[in-house]
Structure formats: C-alpha cells, structure tokens
CSV table of C-alpha atoms in Angstrom, one decimal:
chain,number,residue,atom,x,y,z
A,6,MET,CA,0.8,-131.8,156.8
A,7,SER,CA,4.5,-132.4,157.6
A,8,LYS,CA,5.6,-134.4,160.7
A,9,LEU,CA,8.1,-133.3,163.1
A,10,LYS,CA,11.3,-135.1,164.2
A,11,ILE,CA,13.5,-133.4,167.1
A,12,CYS,CA,17.0,-134.7,166.9
A,13,GLY,CA,20.0,-134.7,169.0
A,14,LEU,CA,18.5,-135.7,172.3
A,15,LYS,CA,21.2,-136.3,175.0
A,16,THR,CA,19.7,-136.1,178.4
A,17,LYS,CA,16.9,-137.3,180.8
A,18,ALA,CA,15.6,-133.8,180.7
A,19,ASP,CA,15.5,-134.0,176.8
A,20,VAL,CA,13.3,-137.2,176.9
A,21,GLU,CA,10.9,-135.4,179.4
A,22,ILE,CA,10.6,-132.6,176.9
A,23,ILE,CA,9.8,-135.0,174.2
A,24,ASN,CA,7.3,-136.9,176.3
A,25,GLU,CA,5.5,-133.6,177.1
A,26,THR,CA,5.4,-132.2,173.6
A,27,GLN,CA,5.2,-135.5,171.7
A,28,PRO,CA,6.6,-134.8,168.2
A,29,ASP,CA,6.2,-137.6,165.7
A,30,TYR,CA,9.9,-138.7,165.9
A,31,CYS,CA,12.9,-138.1,168.1
A,32,GLY,CA,16.6,-138.9,167.2
A,33,PHE,CA,19.5,-139.9,169.2
A,34,ILE,CA,23.0,-139.7,167.7
A,35,VAL,CA,25.0,-143.0,168.5
A,36,ASP,CA,28.8,-143.2,169.0
A,37,TYR,CA,29.7,-140.2,166.6
A,38,PRO,CA,32.4,-138.2,168.8
A,39,LYS,CA,32.5,-135.4,166.3
A,40,SER,CA,29.1,-134.4,167.5
A,41,ARG,CA,28.6,-132.8,170.8
A,42,ARG,CA,25.2,-134.5,171.0
A,43,SER,CA,26.7,-138.0,170.6
A,44,LEU,CA,25.7,-140.9,173.1
A,45,GLU,CA,27.4,-144.0,173.8
A,46,PRO,CA,25.1,-146.9,172.5
A,47,ASN,CA,24.0,-148.3,175.9
A,48,GLU,CA,23.2,-144.7,177.1
A,49,ALA,CA,21.2,-143.9,173.8
A,50,CYS,CA,19.2,-147.2,174.4
A,51,ARG,CA,18.7,-146.4,178.1
A,52,LEU,CA,17.3,-142.9,177.2
A,53,ALA,CA,15.3,-144.3,174.4
A,54,ALA,CA,13.5,-146.8,176.6
A,55,ASN,CA,11.9,-143.9,178.5
A,56,VAL,CA,10.3,-142.2,175.5
A,57,LEU,CA,6.5,-142.7,175.1
A,58,GLU,CA,5.5,-145.2,172.6
A,59,THR,CA,3.6,-142.6,170.6
A,60,VAL,CA,6.9,-141.1,169.6
A,61,LYS,CA,9.0,-142.9,167.0
A,62,LYS,CA,12.6,-143.3,168.1
A,63,VAL,CA,15.4,-142.9,165.6
A,64,ALA,CA,18.9,-144.1,166.0
A,65,VAL,CA,21.5,-142.0,164.1
A,66,PHE,CA,24.6,-143.7,162.9
A,67,VAL,CA,27.5,-142.5,160.7
A,68,ASP,CA,29.4,-145.4,159.0
A,69,GLU,CA,29.1,-147.9,161.8
A,70,PRO,CA,29.7,-151.6,161.4
A,71,MET,CA,26.4,-153.5,160.6
A,72,GLU,CA,26.7,-155.7,163.7
A,73,LYS,CA,26.8,-152.7,166.0
A,74,VAL,CA,23.9,-151.0,164.3
A,75,ILE,CA,21.7,-154.1,164.3
A,76,LYS,CA,22.4,-154.7,168.0
A,77,THR,CA,21.5,-151.0,168.8
A,78,MET,CA,18.3,-151.1,166.7
A,79,ALA,CA,16.7,-153.5,169.1
A,80,SER,CA,15.8,-150.4,171.2
A,81,PHE,CA,14.7,-148.2,168.3
A,82,ASP,CA,11.9,-147.9,165.6
A,83,MET,CA,14.0,-146.5,162.8
A,84,ALA,CA,17.6,-146.1,161.7
A,85,GLN,CA,19.0,-142.9,160.2
A,86,LEU,CA,22.2,-143.3,158.3
A,87,HIS,CA,24.3,-140.1,157.9
A,88,GLY,CA,27.6,-141.4,156.5
A,89,LYS,CA,28.7,-143.1,153.3
A,90,GLU,CA,26.6,-146.3,153.6
A,91,SER,CA,26.2,-148.1,150.4
A,92,GLU,CA,22.7,-149.3,148.8
A,93,SER,CA,24.0,-152.9,149.7
A,94,TYR,CA,24.4,-151.8,153.3
A,95,ILE,CA,20.9,-150.1,153.5
A,96,GLU,CA,19.4,-153.3,152.0
A,97,GLU,CA,21.0,-155.7,154.4
A,98,LEU,CA,20.1,-153.4,157.3
A,99,LYS,CA,16.5,-153.5,156.3
A,100,ARG,CA,16.4,-157.1,155.8
A,101,LYS,CA,18.2,-158.0,159.1
A,102,THR,CA,16.1,-155.6,161.2
A,103,SER,CA,12.8,-155.3,159.5
A,104,LYS,CA,12.7,-151.5,160.4
A,105,PRO,CA,12.6,-148.4,158.1
A,106,VAL,CA,15.7,-146.7,157.2
A,107,ILE,CA,16.3,-142.9,156.7
A,108,LYS,CA,19.3,-142.1,154.5
A,109,ALA,CA,20.7,-138.5,155.0
A,110,VAL,CA,22.3,-136.8,152.0
A,111,ILE,CA,23.6,-133.5,151.3
A,112,PRO,CA,22.4,-132.3,147.8
A,113,LYS,CA,24.3,-129.5,146.0
A,114,ASP,CA,21.8,-129.2,143.0
A,115,ALA,CA,18.8,-130.8,141.4
A,116,THR,CA,20.9,-133.4,139.6
A,117,ASP,CA,22.1,-134.6,143.0
A,118,VAL,CA,18.5,-134.8,144.3
A,119,GLU,CA,17.4,-136.9,141.4
A,120,TYR,CA,20.3,-139.3,142.0
A,121,PHE,CA,19.6,-139.5,145.7
A,122,CYS,CA,16.0,-140.3,145.1
A,123,LYS,CA,16.9,-143.7,143.6
A,124,THR,CA,18.0,-145.0,147.0
A,125,LYS,CA,16.5,-148.2,148.5
A,126,ALA,CA,16.1,-146.3,151.8
A,127,ASP,CA,12.5,-145.8,153.0
A,128,TYR,CA,13.0,-142.1,153.5
A,129,LEU,CA,15.5,-139.5,152.5
A,130,LEU,CA,16.8,-136.8,154.7
A,131,PHE,CA,17.9,-133.7,152.8
A,132,ASP,CA,20.4,-131.7,154.8
A,133,ALA,CA,23.1,-129.0,154.5
A,134,GLY,CA,25.7,-131.0,156.5
A,135,LYS,CA,26.1,-133.0,159.7
A,136,GLY,CA,24.8,-130.7,162.4
A,137,GLU,CA,25.9,-127.6,160.8
A,138,GLY,CA,22.7,-125.7,161.7
A,139,ARG,CA,22.5,-123.9,158.3
A,140,ALA,CA,19.9,-124.0,155.5
A,141,PHE,CA,20.4,-124.8,151.8
A,142,ASP,CA,18.5,-123.8,148.7
A,143,TRP,CA,15.2,-125.5,149.0
A,144,GLU,CA,14.2,-124.8,145.5
A,145,ILE,CA,16.3,-127.8,144.2
A,146,LEU,CA,13.8,-130.0,145.9
A,147,LYS,CA,10.8,-128.7,144.2
A,148,ASN,CA,10.6,-131.5,141.6
A,149,VAL,CA,10.8,-134.3,144.1
A,150,ARG,CA,7.9,-136.7,143.3
A,151,SER,CA,5.2,-136.8,146.0
A,152,SER,CA,5.7,-140.6,146.4
A,153,ARG,CA,9.3,-140.1,147.7
A,154,LYS,CA,9.0,-139.3,151.3
A,155,TYR,CA,11.7,-137.1,152.7
A,156,PHE,CA,12.6,-135.3,155.9
A,157,LEU,CA,13.7,-131.7,155.4
A,158,ALA,CA,16.7,-130.6,157.8
A,159,GLY,CA,19.4,-128.0,157.9
A,160,GLY,CA,19.0,-124.6,159.8
A,161,LEU,CA,15.3,-124.9,160.5
A,162,ASN,CA,13.8,-122.9,163.3
A,163,GLU,CA,10.8,-120.8,164.2
A,164,GLU,CA,11.7,-118.1,162.1
A,165,ASN,CA,12.1,-120.0,158.7
A,166,ILE,CA,9.9,-123.2,159.2
A,167,GLY,CA,6.8,-121.3,157.7
A,168,SER,CA,8.8,-120.2,154.7
A,169,ALA,CA,10.1,-123.8,154.2
A,170,LEU,CA,6.6,-125.4,154.2
A,171,ASP,CA,5.2,-122.6,151.8
A,172,THR,CA,8.2,-123.7,149.4
A,173,LEU,CA,8.0,-127.5,149.8
A,174,ASP,CA,5.8,-130.3,151.1
A,175,PRO,CA,8.2,-132.5,153.0
A,176,TYR,CA,6.9,-135.7,154.6
A,177,ALA,CA,8.7,-134.4,157.8
A,178,ILE,CA,11.0,-131.8,159.1
A,179,ASP,CA,14.0,-132.4,161.3
A,180,ILE,CA,15.2,-129.9,163.8
A,181,SER,CA,18.2,-130.0,166.3
A,182,SER,CA,20.0,-126.8,167.1
A,183,GLY,CA,16.9,-124.8,166.0
A,184,VAL,CA,15.1,-125.8,169.1
A,185,GLU,CA,18.0,-125.1,171.4
A,186,SER,CA,19.1,-122.6,173.8
A,187,ASP,CA,22.6,-122.3,175.1
A,188,GLY,CA,23.2,-125.7,173.6
A,189,LYS,CA,20.4,-127.4,175.3
A,190,LYS,CA,16.8,-128.5,174.1
A,191,ASP,CA,14.3,-125.7,174.7
A,192,TYR,CA,10.9,-126.9,175.9
A,193,ALA,CA,9.3,-123.6,174.8
A,194,LYS,CA,10.8,-123.5,171.4
A,195,ILE,CA,9.7,-127.3,170.8
A,196,LYS,CA,6.2,-126.7,172.1
A,197,ARG,CA,5.6,-123.8,169.7
A,198,ILE,CA,6.9,-125.6,166.7
A,199,THR,CA,4.7,-128.7,167.4
A,200,GLU,CA,1.7,-126.5,167.9
A,201,PHE,CA,2.5,-124.6,164.7
A,202,LEU,CA,2.6,-127.9,162.8
A,203,ARG,CA,-0.5,-129.1,164.4
A,204,ASN,CA,-2.3,-125.9,163.7
A,205,ASN,CA,-1.2,-126.1,160.1
A,206,GLN,CA,-2.5,-129.6,159.8
A,207,GLU,CA,-5.9,-128.7,161.4
A,208,ARG,CA,-6.3,-125.9,158.8
A,209,GLY,CA,-5.4,-128.2,156.0
A,210,ASN,CA,-7.9,-130.8,157.1
A,211,ASN,CA,-10.6,-128.1,157.3
A,212,ASP,CA,-9.8,-126.6,153.9
A,213,ASP,CA,-13.1,-126.9,151.8
A,214,GLY,CA,-11.3,-126.0,148.6
A,215,PHE,CA,-12.9,-122.7,148.1
C-alpha cells in the first residue's frame, strides 16, 4: 500500500507532529521565497536534525546551484527537485551524494507522463503545480508501469485520498496544504491520514484473495 509524505514543514511544532504521527517521509522546502513554507538552508537542516530516524527527510529544491544542494543534503536522506533541473544535473547529484532523487513534474496528458517516466531520477512526483493545492486528472497516470515508483501530489486531502487510491497505486502520496488548518500543520488531520493508510495496508496484507 502507498506510503505517506508530509511536505512543507516549517516549525518545531511541525517536527513534533511528524515525530508523533511518523509518516514515511517528511519534506522541507529549502530557499524558495515564492513559497510561504520556505526555509533558509541552515534552519531546514536544524529542524531536520530533530526528526526521528524512522522518518525519511526530504529536502525540496527549485533550480538551486549544485554545490548548495550537495552541502544541504548532508542533513537529509533524499532530494526532491521541483524546478527545470536537467537529466545531467540529476545524474551528477546522485553520483555526488549517493542519495535518492525525486523529480517533481507537472503532466498535462498521458504523453507527458510517458516522457517523464524516462528520467534518471529514482522517483517521480506527479503534481498539479508548485504548492497550488489542487488536483489534476489522475486517469493520465493509469498506464504508468508498476516498476516506476512515483509520489502522487496535488490537492490531496482526507476527502479525496480514498478515491485517489481506488484509481491509482502510487508508491507514496504527498500532502502539504491538505493537512493544514489556518496555514499550519494540523495534528489531527495528519493522524487520521496516517491511520487510514496503515489500516488500508493491514487490510491488503490480510487479503486472502477470495
């Protein structure tokens, strides 16, 4: 069953929520002023250091210089690239950090999806846009081969996550604004979604096939 990534952590309180609910991944947006969730690199590293080891820490970058990304990645488990980074950039980052890379993309149709699946990144993240909090047509992802692991993002929340998982089988789902209230991470919402996914996984593990 799908794993869970909570993205856009910004405060100590957010980290405490993550440590309590323990999703599979958590994300910090690094030095992207257009996002209200952006953090200076040093602050992102400081907060990430307080996340439990059982939760993978993802640093999110948008068209940042390679040297800056490599330095920041010393404090993180994975890099997420949300800009126009080239395949050569992705390969160099993987080689120099030995850490997995997620490449975020915004598909318009199934042809886009097929093209994006050729990336050298370890994972894809299909999104509607940078932090726009809206969904897109999930049907265009139906033919993604099972060997291509991807994160599903874009407008996911308690109301539509079940429908998304009925339609697709993503490696993980990525949620930010969908687990917020008044612009802040909401413990109760995150707790309910983590429990929903774990309950689904348990039901899947107990399925006898009849």
